[in-house]
Coordinates of C-alpha atoms in Angstrom, one line a residue:
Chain S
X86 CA 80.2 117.8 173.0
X87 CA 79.3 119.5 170.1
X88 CA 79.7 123.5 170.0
X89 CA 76.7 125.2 169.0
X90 CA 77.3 128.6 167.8
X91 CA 74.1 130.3 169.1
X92 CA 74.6 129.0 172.3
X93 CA 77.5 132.0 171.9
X94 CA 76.2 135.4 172.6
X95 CA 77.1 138.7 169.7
X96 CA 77.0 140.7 172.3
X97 CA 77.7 140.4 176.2
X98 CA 75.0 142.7 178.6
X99 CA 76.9 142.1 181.2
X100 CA 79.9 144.0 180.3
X101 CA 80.5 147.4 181.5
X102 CA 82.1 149.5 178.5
X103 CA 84.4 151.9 179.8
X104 CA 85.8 149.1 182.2
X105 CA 86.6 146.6 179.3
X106 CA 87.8 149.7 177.0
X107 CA 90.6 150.6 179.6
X108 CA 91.2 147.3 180.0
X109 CA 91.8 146.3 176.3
X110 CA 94.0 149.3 175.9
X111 CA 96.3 147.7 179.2
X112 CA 96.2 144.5 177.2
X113 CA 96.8 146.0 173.3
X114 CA 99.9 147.7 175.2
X115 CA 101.4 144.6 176.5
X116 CA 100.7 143.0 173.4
X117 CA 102.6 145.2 171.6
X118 CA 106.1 144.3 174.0
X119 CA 105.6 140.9 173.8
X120 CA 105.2 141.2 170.2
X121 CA 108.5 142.9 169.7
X122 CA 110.1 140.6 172.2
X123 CA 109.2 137.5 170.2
X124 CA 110.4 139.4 166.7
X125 CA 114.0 140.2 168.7
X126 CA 113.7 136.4 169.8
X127 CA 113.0 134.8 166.1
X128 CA 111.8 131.5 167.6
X129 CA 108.2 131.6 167.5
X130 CA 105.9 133.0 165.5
X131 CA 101.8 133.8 165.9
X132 CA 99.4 133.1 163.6
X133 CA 95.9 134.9 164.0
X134 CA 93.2 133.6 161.4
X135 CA 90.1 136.2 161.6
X136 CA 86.6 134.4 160.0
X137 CA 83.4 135.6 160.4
X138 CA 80.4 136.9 157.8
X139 CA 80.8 140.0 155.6
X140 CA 80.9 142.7 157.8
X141 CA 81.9 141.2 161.1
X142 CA 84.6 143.4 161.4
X143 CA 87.6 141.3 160.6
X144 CA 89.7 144.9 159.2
X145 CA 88.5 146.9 161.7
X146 CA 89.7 144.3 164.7
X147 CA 92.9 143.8 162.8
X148 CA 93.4 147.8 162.9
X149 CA 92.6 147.9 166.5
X150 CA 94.7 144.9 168.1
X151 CA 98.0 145.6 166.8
X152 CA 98.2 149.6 167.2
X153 CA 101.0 149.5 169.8
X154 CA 102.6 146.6 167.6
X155 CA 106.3 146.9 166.1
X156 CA 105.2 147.0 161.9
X157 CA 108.5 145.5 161.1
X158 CA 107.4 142.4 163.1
X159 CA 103.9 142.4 161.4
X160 CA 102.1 141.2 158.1
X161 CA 98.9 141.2 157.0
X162 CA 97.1 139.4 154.5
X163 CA 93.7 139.8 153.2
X164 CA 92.3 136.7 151.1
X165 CA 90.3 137.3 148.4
X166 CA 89.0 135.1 145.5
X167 CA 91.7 133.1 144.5
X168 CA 93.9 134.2 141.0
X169 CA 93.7 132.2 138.2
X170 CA 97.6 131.1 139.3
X171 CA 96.8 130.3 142.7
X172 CA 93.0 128.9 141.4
X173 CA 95.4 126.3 139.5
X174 CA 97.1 124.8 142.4
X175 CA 96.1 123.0 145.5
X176 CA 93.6 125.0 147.6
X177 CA 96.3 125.2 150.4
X178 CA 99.2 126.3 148.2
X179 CA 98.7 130.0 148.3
X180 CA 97.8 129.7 151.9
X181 CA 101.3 128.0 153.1
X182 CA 103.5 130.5 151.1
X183 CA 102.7 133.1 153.3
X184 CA 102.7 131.5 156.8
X185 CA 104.6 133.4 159.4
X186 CA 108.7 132.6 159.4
X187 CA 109.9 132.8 163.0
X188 CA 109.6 135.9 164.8
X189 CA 106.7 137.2 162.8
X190 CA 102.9 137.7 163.9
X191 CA 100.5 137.8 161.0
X192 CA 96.9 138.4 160.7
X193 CA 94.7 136.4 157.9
X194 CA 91.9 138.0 157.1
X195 CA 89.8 135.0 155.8
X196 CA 92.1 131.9 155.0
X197 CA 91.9 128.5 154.0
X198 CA 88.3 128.0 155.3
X199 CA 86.9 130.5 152.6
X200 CA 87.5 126.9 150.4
X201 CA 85.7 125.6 152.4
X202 CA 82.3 127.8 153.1
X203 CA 81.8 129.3 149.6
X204 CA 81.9 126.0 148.1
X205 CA 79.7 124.6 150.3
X206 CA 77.0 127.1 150.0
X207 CA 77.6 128.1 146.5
X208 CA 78.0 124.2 145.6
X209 CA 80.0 124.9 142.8
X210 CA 82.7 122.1 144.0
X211 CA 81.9 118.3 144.4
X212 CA 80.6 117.9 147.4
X213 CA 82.9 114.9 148.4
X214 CA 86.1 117.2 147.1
X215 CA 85.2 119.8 149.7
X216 CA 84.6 117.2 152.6
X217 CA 88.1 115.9 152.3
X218 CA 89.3 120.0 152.5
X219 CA 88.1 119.5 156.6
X220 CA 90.9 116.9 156.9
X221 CA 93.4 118.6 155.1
X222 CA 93.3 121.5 156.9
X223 CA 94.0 119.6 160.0
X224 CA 96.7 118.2 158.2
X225 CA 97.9 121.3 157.4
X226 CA 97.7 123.3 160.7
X227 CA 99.6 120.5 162.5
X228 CA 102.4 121.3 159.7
X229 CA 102.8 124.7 160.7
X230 CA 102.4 124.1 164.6
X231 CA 105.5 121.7 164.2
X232 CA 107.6 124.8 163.4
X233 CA 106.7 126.6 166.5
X234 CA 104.1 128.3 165.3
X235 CA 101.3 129.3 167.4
X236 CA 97.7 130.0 165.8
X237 CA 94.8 131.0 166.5
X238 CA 91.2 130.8 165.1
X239 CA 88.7 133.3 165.5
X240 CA 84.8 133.2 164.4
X241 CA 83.5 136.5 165.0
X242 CA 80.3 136.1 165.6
X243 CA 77.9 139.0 164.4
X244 CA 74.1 138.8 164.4
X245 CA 72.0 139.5 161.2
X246 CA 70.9 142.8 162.5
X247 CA 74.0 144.2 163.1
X248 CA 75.5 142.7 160.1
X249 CA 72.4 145.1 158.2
X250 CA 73.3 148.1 160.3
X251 CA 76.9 147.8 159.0
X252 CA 76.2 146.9 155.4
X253 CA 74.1 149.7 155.6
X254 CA 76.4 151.9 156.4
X255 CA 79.1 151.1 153.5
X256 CA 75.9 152.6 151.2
X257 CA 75.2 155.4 153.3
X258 CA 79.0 156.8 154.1
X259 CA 81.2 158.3 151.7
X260 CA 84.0 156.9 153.6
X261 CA 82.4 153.6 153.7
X262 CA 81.5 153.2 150.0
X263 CA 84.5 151.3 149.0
X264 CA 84.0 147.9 150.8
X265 CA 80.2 148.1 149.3
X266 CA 79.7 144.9 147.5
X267 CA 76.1 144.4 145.9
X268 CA 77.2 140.4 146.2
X269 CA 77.4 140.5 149.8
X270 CA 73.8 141.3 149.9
X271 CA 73.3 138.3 148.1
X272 CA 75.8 136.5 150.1
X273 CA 73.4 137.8 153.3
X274 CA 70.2 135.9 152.2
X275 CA 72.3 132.8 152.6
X276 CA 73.3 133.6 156.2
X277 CA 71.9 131.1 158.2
X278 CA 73.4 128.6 155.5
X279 CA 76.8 130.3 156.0
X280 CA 76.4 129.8 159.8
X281 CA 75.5 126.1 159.2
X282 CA 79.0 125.5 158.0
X283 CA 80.7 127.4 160.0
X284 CA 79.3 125.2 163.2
X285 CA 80.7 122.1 161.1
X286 CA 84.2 123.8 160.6
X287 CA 84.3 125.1 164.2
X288 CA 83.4 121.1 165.4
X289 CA 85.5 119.3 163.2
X290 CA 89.1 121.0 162.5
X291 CA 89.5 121.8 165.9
X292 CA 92.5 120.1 166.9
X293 CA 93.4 123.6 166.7
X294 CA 90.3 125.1 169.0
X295 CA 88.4 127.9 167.7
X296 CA 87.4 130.8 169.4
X297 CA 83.9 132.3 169.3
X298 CA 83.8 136.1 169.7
X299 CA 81.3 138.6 170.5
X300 CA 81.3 140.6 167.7
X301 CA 78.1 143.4 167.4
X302 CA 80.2 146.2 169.1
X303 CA 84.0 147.1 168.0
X304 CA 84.7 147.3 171.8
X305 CA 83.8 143.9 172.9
X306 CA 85.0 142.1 170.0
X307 CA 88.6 143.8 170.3
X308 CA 88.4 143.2 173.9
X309 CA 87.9 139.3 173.6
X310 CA 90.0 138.8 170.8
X311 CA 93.1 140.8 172.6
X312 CA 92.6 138.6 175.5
X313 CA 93.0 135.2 173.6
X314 CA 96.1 137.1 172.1
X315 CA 98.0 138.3 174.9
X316 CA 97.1 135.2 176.8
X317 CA 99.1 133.3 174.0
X318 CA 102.0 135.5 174.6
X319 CA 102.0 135.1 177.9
X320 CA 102.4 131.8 177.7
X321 CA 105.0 131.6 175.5
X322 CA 109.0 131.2 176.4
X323 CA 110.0 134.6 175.3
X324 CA 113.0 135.8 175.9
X325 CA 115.4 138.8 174.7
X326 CA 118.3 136.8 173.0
X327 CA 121.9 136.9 174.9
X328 CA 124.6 138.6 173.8
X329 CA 126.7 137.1 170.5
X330 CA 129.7 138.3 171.1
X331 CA 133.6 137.5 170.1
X332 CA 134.5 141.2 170.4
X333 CA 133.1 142.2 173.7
X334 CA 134.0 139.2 175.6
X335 CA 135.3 141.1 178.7
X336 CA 132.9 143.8 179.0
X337 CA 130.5 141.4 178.9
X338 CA 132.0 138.9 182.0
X339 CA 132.8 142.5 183.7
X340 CA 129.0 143.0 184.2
X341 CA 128.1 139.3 185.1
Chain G
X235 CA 125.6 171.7 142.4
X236 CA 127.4 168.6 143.8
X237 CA 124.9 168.3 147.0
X238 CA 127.3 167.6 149.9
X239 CA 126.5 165.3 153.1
X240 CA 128.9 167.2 155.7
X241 CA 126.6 170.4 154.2
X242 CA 123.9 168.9 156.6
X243 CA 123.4 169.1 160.1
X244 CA 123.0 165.1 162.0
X245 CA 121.7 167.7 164.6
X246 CA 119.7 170.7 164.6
X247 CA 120.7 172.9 167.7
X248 CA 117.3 175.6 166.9
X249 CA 114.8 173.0 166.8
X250 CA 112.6 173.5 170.3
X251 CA 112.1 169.9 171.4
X252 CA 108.2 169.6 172.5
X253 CA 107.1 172.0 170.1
X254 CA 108.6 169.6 167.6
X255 CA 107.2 166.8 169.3
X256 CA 103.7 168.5 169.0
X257 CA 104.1 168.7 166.0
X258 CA 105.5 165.5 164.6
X259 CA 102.1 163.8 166.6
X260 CA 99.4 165.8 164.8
X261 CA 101.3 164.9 161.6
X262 CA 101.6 161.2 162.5
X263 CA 97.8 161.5 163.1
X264 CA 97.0 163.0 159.2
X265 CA 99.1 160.6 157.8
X266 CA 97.3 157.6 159.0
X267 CA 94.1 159.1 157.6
X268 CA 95.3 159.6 154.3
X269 CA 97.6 156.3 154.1
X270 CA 93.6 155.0 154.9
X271 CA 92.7 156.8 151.9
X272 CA 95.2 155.5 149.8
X273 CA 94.5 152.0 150.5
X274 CA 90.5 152.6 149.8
X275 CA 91.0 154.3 147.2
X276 CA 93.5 151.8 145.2
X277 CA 95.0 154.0 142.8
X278 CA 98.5 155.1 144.2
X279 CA 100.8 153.5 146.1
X280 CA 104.3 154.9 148.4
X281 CA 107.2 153.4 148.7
X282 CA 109.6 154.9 151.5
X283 CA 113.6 154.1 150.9
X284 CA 115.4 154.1 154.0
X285 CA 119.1 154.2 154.3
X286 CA 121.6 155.1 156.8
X287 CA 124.7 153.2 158.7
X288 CA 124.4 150.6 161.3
X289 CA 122.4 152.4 164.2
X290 CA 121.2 155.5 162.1
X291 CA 117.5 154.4 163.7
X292 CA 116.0 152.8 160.5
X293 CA 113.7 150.5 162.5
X294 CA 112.9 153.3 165.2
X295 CA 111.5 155.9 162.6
X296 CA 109.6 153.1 161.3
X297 CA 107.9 152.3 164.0
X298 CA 107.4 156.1 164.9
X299 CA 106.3 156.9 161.3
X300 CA 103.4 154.0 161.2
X301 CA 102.2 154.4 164.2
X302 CA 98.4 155.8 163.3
X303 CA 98.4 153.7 159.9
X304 CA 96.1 150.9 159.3
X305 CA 98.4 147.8 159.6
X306 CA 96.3 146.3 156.2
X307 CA 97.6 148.9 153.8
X308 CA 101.1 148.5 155.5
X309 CA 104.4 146.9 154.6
X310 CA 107.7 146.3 156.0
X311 CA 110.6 144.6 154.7
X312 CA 114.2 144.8 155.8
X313 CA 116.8 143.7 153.4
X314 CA 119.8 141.9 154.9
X315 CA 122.6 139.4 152.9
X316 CA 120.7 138.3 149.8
X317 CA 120.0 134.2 150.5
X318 CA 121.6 132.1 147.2
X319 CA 118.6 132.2 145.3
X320 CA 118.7 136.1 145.5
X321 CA 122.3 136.0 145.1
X322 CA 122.2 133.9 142.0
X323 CA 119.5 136.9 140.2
X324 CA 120.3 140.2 139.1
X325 CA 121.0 142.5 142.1
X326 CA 117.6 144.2 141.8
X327 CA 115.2 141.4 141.3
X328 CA 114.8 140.5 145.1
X329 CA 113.5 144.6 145.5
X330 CA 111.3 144.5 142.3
X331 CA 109.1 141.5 143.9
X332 CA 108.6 143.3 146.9
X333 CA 107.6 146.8 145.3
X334 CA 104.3 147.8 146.7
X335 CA 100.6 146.9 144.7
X336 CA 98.1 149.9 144.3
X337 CA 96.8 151.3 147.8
X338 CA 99.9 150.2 149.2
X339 CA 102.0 152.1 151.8
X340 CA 106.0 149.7 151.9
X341 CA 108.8 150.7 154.1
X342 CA 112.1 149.3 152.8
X343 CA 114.7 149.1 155.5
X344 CA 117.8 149.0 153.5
X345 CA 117.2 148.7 150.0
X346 CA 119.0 148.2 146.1
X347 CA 121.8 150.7 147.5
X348 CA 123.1 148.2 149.5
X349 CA 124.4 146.5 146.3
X350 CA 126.4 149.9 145.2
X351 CA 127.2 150.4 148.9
X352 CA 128.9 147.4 150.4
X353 CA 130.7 146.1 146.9
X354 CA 132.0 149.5 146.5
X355 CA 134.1 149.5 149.9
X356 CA 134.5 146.3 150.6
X357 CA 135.8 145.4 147.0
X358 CA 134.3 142.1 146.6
X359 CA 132.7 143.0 143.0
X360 CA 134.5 144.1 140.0
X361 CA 134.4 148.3 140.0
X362 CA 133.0 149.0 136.8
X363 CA 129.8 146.5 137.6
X364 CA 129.3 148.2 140.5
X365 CA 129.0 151.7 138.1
X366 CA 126.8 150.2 136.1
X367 CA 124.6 150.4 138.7
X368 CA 123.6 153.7 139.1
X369 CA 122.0 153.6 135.8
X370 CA 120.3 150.8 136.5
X371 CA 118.6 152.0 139.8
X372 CA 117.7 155.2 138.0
X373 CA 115.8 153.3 135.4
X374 CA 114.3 150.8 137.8
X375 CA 112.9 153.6 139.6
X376 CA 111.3 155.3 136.8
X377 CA 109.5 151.9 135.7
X378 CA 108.3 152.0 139.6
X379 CA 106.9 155.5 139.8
X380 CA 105.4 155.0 136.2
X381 CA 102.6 153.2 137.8
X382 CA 101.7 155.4 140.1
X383 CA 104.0 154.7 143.4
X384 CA 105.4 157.6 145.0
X385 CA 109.1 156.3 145.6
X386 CA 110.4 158.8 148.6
X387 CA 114.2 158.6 149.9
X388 CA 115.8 159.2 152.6
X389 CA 119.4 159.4 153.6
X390 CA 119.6 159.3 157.8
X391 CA 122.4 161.3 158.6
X392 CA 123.7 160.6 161.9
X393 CA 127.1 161.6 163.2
X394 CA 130.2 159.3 164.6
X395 CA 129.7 159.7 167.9
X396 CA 125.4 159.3 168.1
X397 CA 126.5 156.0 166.2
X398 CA 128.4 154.7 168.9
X399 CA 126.2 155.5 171.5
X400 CA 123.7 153.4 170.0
X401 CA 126.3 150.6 169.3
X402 CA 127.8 150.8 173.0
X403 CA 123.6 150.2 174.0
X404 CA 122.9 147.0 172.0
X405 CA 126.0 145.4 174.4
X406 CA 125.2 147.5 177.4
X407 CA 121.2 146.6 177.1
X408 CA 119.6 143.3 177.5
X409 CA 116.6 144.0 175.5
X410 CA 119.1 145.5 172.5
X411 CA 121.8 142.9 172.3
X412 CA 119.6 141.0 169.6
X413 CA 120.8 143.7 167.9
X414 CA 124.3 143.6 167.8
X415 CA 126.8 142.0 165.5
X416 CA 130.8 142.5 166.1
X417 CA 131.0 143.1 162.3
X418 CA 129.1 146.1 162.4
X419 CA 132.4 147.5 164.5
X420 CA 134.5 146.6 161.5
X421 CA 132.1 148.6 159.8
X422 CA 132.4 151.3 161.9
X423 CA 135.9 152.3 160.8
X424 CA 134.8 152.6 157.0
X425 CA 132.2 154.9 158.3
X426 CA 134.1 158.1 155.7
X427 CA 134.4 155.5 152.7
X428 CA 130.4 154.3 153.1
X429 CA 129.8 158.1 153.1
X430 CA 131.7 159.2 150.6
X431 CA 130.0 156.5 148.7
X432 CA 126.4 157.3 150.0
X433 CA 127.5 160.9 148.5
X434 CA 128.3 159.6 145.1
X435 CA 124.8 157.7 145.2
X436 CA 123.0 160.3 146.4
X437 CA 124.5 162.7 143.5
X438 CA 124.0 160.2 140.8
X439 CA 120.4 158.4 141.7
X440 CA 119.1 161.3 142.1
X441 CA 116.5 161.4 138.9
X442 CA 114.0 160.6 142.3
X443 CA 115.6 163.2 145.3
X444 CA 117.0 162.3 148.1
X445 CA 116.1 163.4 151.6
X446 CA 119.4 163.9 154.0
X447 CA 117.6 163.3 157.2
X448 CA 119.2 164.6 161.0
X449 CA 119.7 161.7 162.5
X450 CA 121.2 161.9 165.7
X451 CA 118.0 162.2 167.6
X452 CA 115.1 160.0 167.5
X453 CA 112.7 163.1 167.4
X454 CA 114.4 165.4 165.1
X455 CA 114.7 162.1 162.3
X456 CA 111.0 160.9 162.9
X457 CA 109.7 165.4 162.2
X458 CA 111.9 165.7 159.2
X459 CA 110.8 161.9 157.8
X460 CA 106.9 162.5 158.7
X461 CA 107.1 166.3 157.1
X462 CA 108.3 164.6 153.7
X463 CA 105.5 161.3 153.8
X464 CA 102.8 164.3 155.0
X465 CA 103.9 166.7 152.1
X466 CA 103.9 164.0 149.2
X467 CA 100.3 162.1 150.5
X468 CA 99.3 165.9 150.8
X469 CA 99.7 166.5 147.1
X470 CA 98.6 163.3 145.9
X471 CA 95.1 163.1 144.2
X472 CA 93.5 160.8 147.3
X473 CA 89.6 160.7 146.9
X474 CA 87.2 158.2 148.2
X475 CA 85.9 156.3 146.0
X476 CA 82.0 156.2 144.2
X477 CA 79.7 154.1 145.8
X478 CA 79.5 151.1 143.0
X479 CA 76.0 149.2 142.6
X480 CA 73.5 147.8 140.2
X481 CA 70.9 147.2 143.1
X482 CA 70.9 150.6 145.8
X483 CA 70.5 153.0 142.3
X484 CA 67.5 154.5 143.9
X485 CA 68.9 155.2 146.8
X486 CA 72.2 156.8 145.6
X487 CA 70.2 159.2 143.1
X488 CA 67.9 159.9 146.5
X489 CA 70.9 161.4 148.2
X490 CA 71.9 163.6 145.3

């Protein structure tokens, strides 16, 4: 059945705040061991591929679901318009270079779907060349899955009001001022455009399922997104590696 | 003066242990907010050197230092064996890749000094290549801090005996025996040569200082590390920056 993405709420009623914020904290904690556990482990690896509008809070999400994370474990990358190196190769190729090697949990902030959405909004591409980018990308994410790779998709889905509030706010704080971009103003008029796409990308590369956050407040967005995360972990195999050892041998049968 | 490392303490008896805790948190704290600064404002960027023997607690201060940072202006890298391709560049063109971009806050664990370090006792290179070296790190540095990174150093100074304590735990401790490799025993008894040679490196790349670091305790390392990062973001010239915009001119001049 097809996913509708306003079928998905921005924000939840139903959830009491400072239950879900001591909750999230439990869950960002346990992340955090399970994190380092798979880095000692260097088998599998997490990829976590934040999308959503300008201003859904993709940095500020980031920020907050790996503070009890291990940095050395860590990397994250930001993806902005392409370099005029990476604009001459395949659309993929300065995606792939930095997947996570074993061990390793990294955050994209955008990804390989940015080739997708601008395009088809801004129709600056062949229409055709960007419909074969949906196949590709399944393709693609099968590649890095193969290599015990686990990822995971999130839309984070903000409303248009809330989106105003925050864009708003990058003109009104000092602190704020440096994400202001007059384009993403712009960018906003085409919004329900934006969305449009998105519902196609969510529906059709999905053999890696996407998941669709509530993303108005900070606290429920973290909260959902930590959820899927530690979930993931959880599920995992991970286990602290055994002892290599020719030295040790004895002390190590001693305490068996 | 010939700066010598048995001239610093791996331990200091007069520190008061929660007062320095205290301390070291609130510090932690401020440099998040200004390693935030950094990264919005896109100017400067730091670049912290750790060194140390095996089990010194490279990765522990790391963790400790970074712990109220935002994991988007962060990076990590630990250098172990170069791979072939590294081996088969000059010695410093693996670090010079990795250096950090503007905004950028990059903790190498183990660095460039590992290629004076480990050819110098172990032998394997010929001796006056090895000297050669010195001069070169001193001018690669320079070309670093000549755009603007901050290039900090530090020398974690941990005695014999803390050393083996933490060895004797990555075979006593499940979750720590990823961490254990019988060569760092053999090591182990070079531990005067590596500091002698650490002595001569510290004397002779020191157009950037070194910071000789008391290592023996996990709390006493991560004050005297955080004092230094605090100190140089302190001094730095962080400001946030102007609000930039063609279309919200009215409304900047409105607030003046």
């Amino acid at each position: 059945m097809k996913i509708k993405i306003s079928d998905y709420p921005t924000f939840n009623k139903e959830w009491d705040k400072d239950k879900t914020i001591k909750k999230t904290k439990k869950m960002l904690k346990r992340i955090g061991e399970l994190q380092h556990k798979m880095y000692a482990q260097n088998k599998y690896s997490l990829l976590i591929i934040l999308q959503g509008t300008d201003a859904s809070g993709k940095d500020g999400v980031t920020k907050g679901l790996l503070k009890y994370c291990n940095p050395i474990g860590l990397e994250v990358d930001s993806f902005k318009k392409p370099s005029e190196e990476e604009y001459a190769h395949d659309f993929l190729w300065r995606i792939h270079k930095l997947v996570p090697r074993k061990g390793i949990t990294h955050v994209f902030i955008r990804s390989h779907y940015e080739d997708i959405l601008v395009p088809s909004v801004e129709k600056y591409i062949a229409p055709e060349i960007v419909e074969q980018r949906y196949e590709l990308i399944n393709n693609f994410e099968k590649t890095i899955e193969h290599n015990d790779t686990k990822v995971l998709k999130f839309f984070l889905n903000v409303s248009k009001e809330a989106q105003k509030e925050r864009l708003m706010e990058r003109i009104e704080l000092k602190e704020k001022h440096w994400k202001h971009k007059d384009g993403d103003w712009d960018t906003r008029e085409k919004f329900d455009e934006y969305l449009a796409v998105y519902e196609k990308i969510i529906n059709t590369c999905n053999t890696i399922p996407w998941h669709i956050v509530p993303s108005d407040k900070n606290w429920q967005k973290l909260y959902a997104v930590a959820e899927v995360v530690l979930k993931t972990l959880e599920v995992l195999d991970l286990k602290w590696p055994e002892l290599i050892t020719e030295r040790f041998k004895t002390q190590e049968k001693d305490k068996k």
